[in-house]
XYZ file of C-alpha atoms in Angstrom:
124
model
C -10.055 6.691 -0.907
C -6.409 5.719 -0.515
C -4.770 3.616 -3.156
C -1.764 1.284 -3.097
C 0.747 1.897 -5.858
C 3.198 -0.866 -6.811
C 6.458 0.907 -7.686
C 9.596 -0.689 -9.080
C 12.898 0.870 -8.247
C 16.452 -0.026 -9.178
C 18.153 -1.869 -6.359
C 20.809 0.804 -5.557
C 21.416 3.698 -3.207
C 19.259 6.729 -3.661
C 16.205 5.324 -5.356
C 14.056 5.388 -2.175
C 15.147 9.025 -1.671
C 14.176 9.871 -5.282
C 10.744 8.330 -4.764
C 10.184 10.288 -1.497
C 11.517 13.492 -3.064
C 9.326 13.221 -6.199
C 6.172 12.646 -4.078
C 7.081 15.416 -1.610
C 7.749 17.918 -4.423
C 4.287 17.136 -5.825
C 2.687 17.609 -2.418
C 1.684 13.880 -2.190
C 1.819 12.472 1.397
C 2.989 8.857 1.864
C 0.413 7.326 4.202
C 2.040 3.891 4.206
C 4.942 2.234 2.609
C 6.701 -1.109 2.404
C 9.438 -2.540 0.220
C 11.619 -5.546 -0.495
C 14.033 -6.819 -3.164
C 12.630 -8.931 -6.019
C 14.735 -10.222 -8.805
C 17.441 -7.521 -8.461
C 14.935 -4.665 -8.200
C 13.153 -3.020 -5.357
C 9.386 -3.517 -5.202
C 7.597 -0.904 -3.126
C 3.995 -0.623 -2.096
C 3.107 3.011 -1.426
C -0.208 4.080 0.024
C -1.393 7.559 -1.165
C -4.686 9.530 -1.155
C -4.184 11.049 -4.634
C -3.017 8.170 -6.929
C -3.173 10.220 -10.109
C -0.805 13.020 -8.683
C 1.509 10.335 -7.235
C 1.622 8.467 -10.551
C 2.410 11.645 -12.488
C 5.095 12.706 -10.107
C 6.753 9.310 -10.110
C 6.600 8.918 -13.878
C 8.038 12.477 -14.297
C 10.940 11.420 -12.076
C 11.539 8.276 -14.207
C 10.138 5.861 -11.595
C 8.080 2.925 -12.862
C 4.602 2.603 -11.344
C 3.776 -1.084 -12.120
C 0.263 -1.219 -10.678
C -2.511 0.481 -8.713
C -5.179 -1.072 -6.567
C -7.923 -0.172 -4.145
C -7.195 -1.593 -0.678
C -8.773 -1.755 2.713
C -7.281 0.716 5.102
C -8.416 -0.245 8.620
C -7.772 1.307 12.075
C -6.742 -1.569 14.281
C -6.306 -1.615 18.031
C -2.667 -1.676 19.066
C -2.967 -5.019 20.896
C -2.100 -8.638 20.423
C -4.607 -10.522 18.239
C -6.034 -7.472 16.482
C -4.674 -8.407 13.046
C -5.545 -12.105 13.497
C -9.191 -11.264 14.320
C -9.526 -9.008 11.320
C -7.843 -11.448 8.974
C -10.149 -14.262 10.298
C -13.258 -12.243 9.315
C -11.832 -11.798 5.807
C -10.898 -15.478 5.477
C -14.355 -16.510 6.840
C -15.914 -14.441 4.060
C -13.944 -16.584 1.481
C -11.602 -13.690 0.487
C -7.878 -14.124 -0.115
C -5.440 -11.542 1.285
C -2.878 -10.646 -1.381
C -1.056 -7.858 0.325
C -0.634 -6.520 3.933
C 1.542 -3.791 5.459
C 1.242 -1.249 8.277
C 0.559 2.432 7.596
C 0.701 5.461 9.899
C -1.330 5.680 13.055
C -1.849 1.926 13.688
C -3.617 1.437 10.393
C -3.273 -1.755 8.402
C -3.398 -1.883 4.572
C -4.895 -5.020 3.122
C -5.067 -5.990 -0.548
C -7.671 -8.693 -1.214
C -9.147 -10.798 -4.017
C -12.591 -9.334 -3.529
C -12.712 -5.854 -1.998
C -16.560 -5.617 -1.642
C -16.784 -8.928 0.233
C -13.832 -8.005 2.482
C -15.358 -4.671 3.351
C -18.627 -6.364 4.248
C -16.758 -8.929 6.311
C -14.973 -6.354 8.490
C -17.730 -3.736 8.485
C -15.757 -1.051 6.595
């Protein structure tokens, strides 16, 4: 099962390169990624299959892993309304979406307040 890692980077040139190099050297594939500045730092969400190996590689490179969570990783059709329909099912189940970003191959990564209910809602 893929995991989302929350990674904090210094907001300066080269930190994303260091993250990618550390994971690559460890043989960890990045299946999805997003990032944005928060309070003078870079907050990244990185989707990986082997969270333990990714965490070790990043920590050895001096990169802070601030969190890890199980997430839904869903294949969506590449058409208008696909995300809305999926998000509506999750909302109708009373589950809050806490994170969303696109991954490779038209997959969407969704962090939620109740993973089991969200999985049931979307049939995953």
